Amino acid sequence: MPHVTLKSLPFENLKRKPFRTAALVIVVTMLTVAFYGGALLATNLKAGLNSMQERMGADLMVVPQNTGTKAEALLTSGSSSTFYFTNDIERAVASADGVGQVTAQTYISSLAAACCDEKVQIIGFDPATDFVIEPWITSQYDGALKDGEVVAGANINVSANGTIKLYNHEFPVAAQLASAGTSLDNSVFVNETTIPAVVSYSAKAGHAAIPAEYADKAISAVLIRTDGAEAKTVAANIAETVKADGVTGLGYVYPGGVTASTKASLDAIIGYAGLFLAVFWIMGLVVLLAVFASAMNERKREFAAYRIMGATRGMLVGVIVRESAAVGLIGGVIGIAGASLAILPFNTLIGQRLQLPYLQTGVATVLALVVAGLVFAVATGLAASVVSAVRLSAPETYLTLREGE
Amino acid sequence: MDAMLETHDLTREFRRRGKPFAAVDHVNLTVAPGEFVAIVGRSGNGKSTLLNLITGLLRPTGGSVTVDGRDVASLDDREASAMRNRTIGFVTQSATLLANLTVLDNVILPAAMAGDALRDTDGRPDMDATGDAVPSASRDDDMPDVIAPERLDDDDPLTFRAHDLLQSLQVDDLAGCYPKELSGGEMRRVSIARALMNRPKLLIADEPTGDLDAESTAIVMRLLRDVADGGTAVLMVTHDPDALAYVDRTLRMDRGLLSEA
Amino acid sequence: MTRKLFATLPAIVLGALIAVAPQTFAYVCKVEDGMKMACHYTAQAALGLGVVIALLGVIGLFVDSKVRAGLDIAVALNAAFVVAVPTVLIGVCKGAMMHCHMVTLPTLIVLGVLAVVLAAIAAWLDLNAPKNAKR
C-alpha cells in the first residue's frame, strides 16, 4: 500500500468523513443539475425555435375561417389536423395589393394506419411555387419529388422496404429529412398533384379526408410572402379583394408573429429560470460556505498539527483547495451524468410535452455544456473554500497550539 | 559545543482587556545538543506561547530565538516551515494525531511533506533506510533485532523507517489503526514516532505525560531520555513531577518569567 | 447496516421499477389483432429481468458481504441486459413518436444504467467490506 503524500492527503480527509463529504457533494450535485439541466433545456428550446424560424418563410398565411389556431398549432408543435377551402382563393389572394410570392399547401391528418403508426400530418405543396418547404427539402434531397412519392419528416417510421403505409397504400419514400424540432418532423410531404390520390385512398379506406368532389381543388392554406408591405396591411388588402368575389371570413395567421410570441414567452421563461437558478446557486453556496466554515473550526487542531509538522501556509491552502475542488468535481460529474440521463434519452417526450419547438442540439454543443457544467461545479466548490483558504493564509496564523489543546 | 536552541530576552506581549501583558517576558534559555531540559509551571504561565515562539508559529514582540544557528525571526514562512519539518520534532498532546490517517501515515506525513514540497528549500538528501535516530537503548532492551518478514518486501524507505520507529516504541502492531482506536499512551508513543520521523536535532515535547498512567509515563520518559542521549536536544514542558526524574535540568516558568527551579 | 441497505435497496427499488414500468406508466403498444410488436416482447423481458434483479436485492439482505458482492455483480449484469433488450436484443417500435419508443425505451435505459452503476459501486463496497468489518 502506498504511503500518504501531500497529494493523497485531501482524498484521505474526504474518505474518512463520508457524511460531511456526501452532504457537500449532494449540494454541488443539485446545483450542477440545475445549472447543466437548465442550460441544456434552454439550448434545445432555442435550437427548436431557430429551426422553426428558418422554416417559416411566409409572412402571412390565409386559412379557412376559424382554423387560425389549428394552423398555428401545426406550425409550432401540436396535433395534426385537416382543413381546407377551394383553390380559387389562391388566385384571388395573388391579385391583392402587396402580395409578392404566393403558394398553396394542403394539410391532411392521416389515420393511424398500421399498428404502431401514429397519426401523421400529410402536407401537400406545390413544388413550382413553393418557397417555404421546398428550400428545406432541396437542402437534403436533390431530386424532384415525383407524383405518388413522399418525403418523410424525421420522426416518421419508414418501413424497411423504404415505404410508408397511409390509408392502406404504400407510398415510396424518396427521402427522410433531418430533425427540425417542430411538428414538421411528424409530417410527410407530397406534391400538390398527389393530393387527389391521397384523398381517394382515404375514401377507399372508409375515412374520406376531404369529400371527393373537392379532392382536386381543395387547399388548406395560402402562404404569402409580401413585397415588403406590412403583413397586416396585406391581410386587409386580401380581405378587400376576396370580398369582391363574395368570399368573407378568412382566417389570417402571421407566422412571424407566432415565432415572435413564442420567442417572447420562451425568453421570459428562460429569464425567470435564470433568476431562479441564480437564487438557488447563492443559497447552495451559502450552505457550502457554512459547512466549510464550521468544518474549519472543527479542524483547527488538525491544521495546527500540519503546521507544527512543518506544513507551509501554501500547503494548508493547497489541501483545502484540493478537497473542495474534488468535492466540486465529484458533485459535477454526478450531477451532469444524472441530468444527462434524465434529459437526453427523453428528448422526444420532452419536445412533445412542452408543446414548444424543441430540438436536441448536437454532440458538440452538449459536450461544451458538459465542460461548462464541470467548470461551474469545480468553481462552486472552490468558491466555498475561499473564506477558509484566506483565513489559513493569514500571516500570523491563529493556528497555534494553545494551552490545554 | 554550540547551543541547539538559544533565546535572548525573548518577549511576547498580548493585549488582554485592553491592557498589554507579557505572556513570555525576557526569557533567556539555552539548550545544548544531547541536553534534556524540562520547564515546569502552572497552566496559563506562557509555556505554550514560548513553544510557539521557538517554532516560529508566533512572532516575538522582542528578543530573539536561534535554532541550530539560525535566527527564527529572520525566516520566511517557507524557511520556518522547513525548519519545523527538518530541525524540530514536536511531540504534541494526543489530540494532534490526524484522525483521517492511519497510525503509519501519521508517522510518515512529516517525511512526505519534506519530500513533496520542501526539498528545494533545504538541500538535505532523502532518508536512508538505515538511519539510527531510533533510540538504541530501547531497541536493545525491548525489541531485539527482529524485523517482521513482510516488511522486507517493503522497499519504500519511508514506510520502512516508520515501521522501524513504531516497532522501537512497541506500537508497530497498531500501524493500520486509526487514532481513535488507540489509548492515550499509545497515541503519545505514535506522536513521538512522528516527531522523530525526520531525525530532528531539537525535540520539543508539550506535556508528553499529561494524561498517562505511571507505567506509560515511565515508557515515554525513558524514550525521551534515550533520544537526548543520542545527541538530540530535548525541551519538555510538563507539570508532572514524575517526569522530572529523567531530565538534566529543570526550569520554572511563572507569569512569563523563566527561572531555575 | 448502512452498507447492506446501500447495496440492496437500489436493486430492489430499481428491479421493481424495471418490472413494473413497461406494464404501467411506460406502457408499450397494445397487442392488436394478435399482432405482437417488438415492444411487447421487450416489456415481457423487462418484467423477467426486473423481478430477478429485485429478488437478488432481497436475497442480499440475508447474506454476508462476500456473497452479496456476487449478487451485486449478478445485478449489474442483469441490469446491462435491461439496457440491451430495448436497444439491440429485441428493440421497440421504430416510430419516434410511438409511446414505447418515446417513453419505454429511455425509461428502461435510465433504470438499467442506474442499476448497473449502483450495483457496481455496491459490489466494490462489499468486496472491500472485510477491512472495516468491525465498524
Tab-separated table of N, CA and C in Angstrom, chain A residues 292-301 391 398:
chain	number	residue	atom	x	y	z
A	292	PHE	N	-18.217	24.549	5.179
A	292	PHE	CA	-16.767	24.645	5.168
A	292	PHE	C	-16.262	25.449	6.358
A	293	ALA	N	-16.967	26.551	6.673
A	293	ALA	CA	-16.520	27.400	7.765
A	293	ALA	C	-16.612	26.657	9.094
A	294	SER	N	-17.724	25.922	9.299
A	294	SER	CA	-17.846	25.203	10.568
A	294	SER	C	-16.843	24.053	10.623
A	295	ALA	N	-16.592	23.457	9.464
A	295	ALA	CA	-15.577	22.402	9.431
A	295	ALA	C	-14.213	22.984	9.784
A	296	MET	N	-13.982	24.227	9.374
A	296	MET	CA	-12.705	24.867	9.678
A	296	MET	C	-12.483	24.972	11.181
A	297	ASN	N	-13.531	25.380	11.902
A	297	ASN	CA	-13.393	25.478	13.350
A	297	ASN	C	-13.100	24.123	13.953
A	298	GLU	N	-13.859	23.129	13.451
A	298	GLU	CA	-13.690	21.768	13.932
A	298	GLU	C	-12.273	21.280	13.639
A	299	ARG	N	-11.703	21.775	12.547
A	299	ARG	CA	-10.434	21.231	12.075
A	299	ARG	C	-9.242	22.101	12.461
A	300	LYS	N	-9.480	23.105	13.295
A	300	LYS	CA	-8.396	23.983	13.725
A	300	LYS	C	-7.203	23.184	14.225
A	301	ARG	N	-7.500	22.229	15.069
A	301	ARG	CA	-6.461	21.430	15.687
A	301	ARG	C	-5.702	20.621	14.640
A	391	ARG	N	-8.435	32.565	5.490
A	391	ARG	CA	-8.086	32.540	6.915
A	391	ARG	C	-6.809	31.748	7.154
A	398	TYR	N	-3.697	31.945	13.372
A	398	TYR	CA	-4.296	31.645	14.674
A	398	TYR	C	-4.120	30.165	14.993
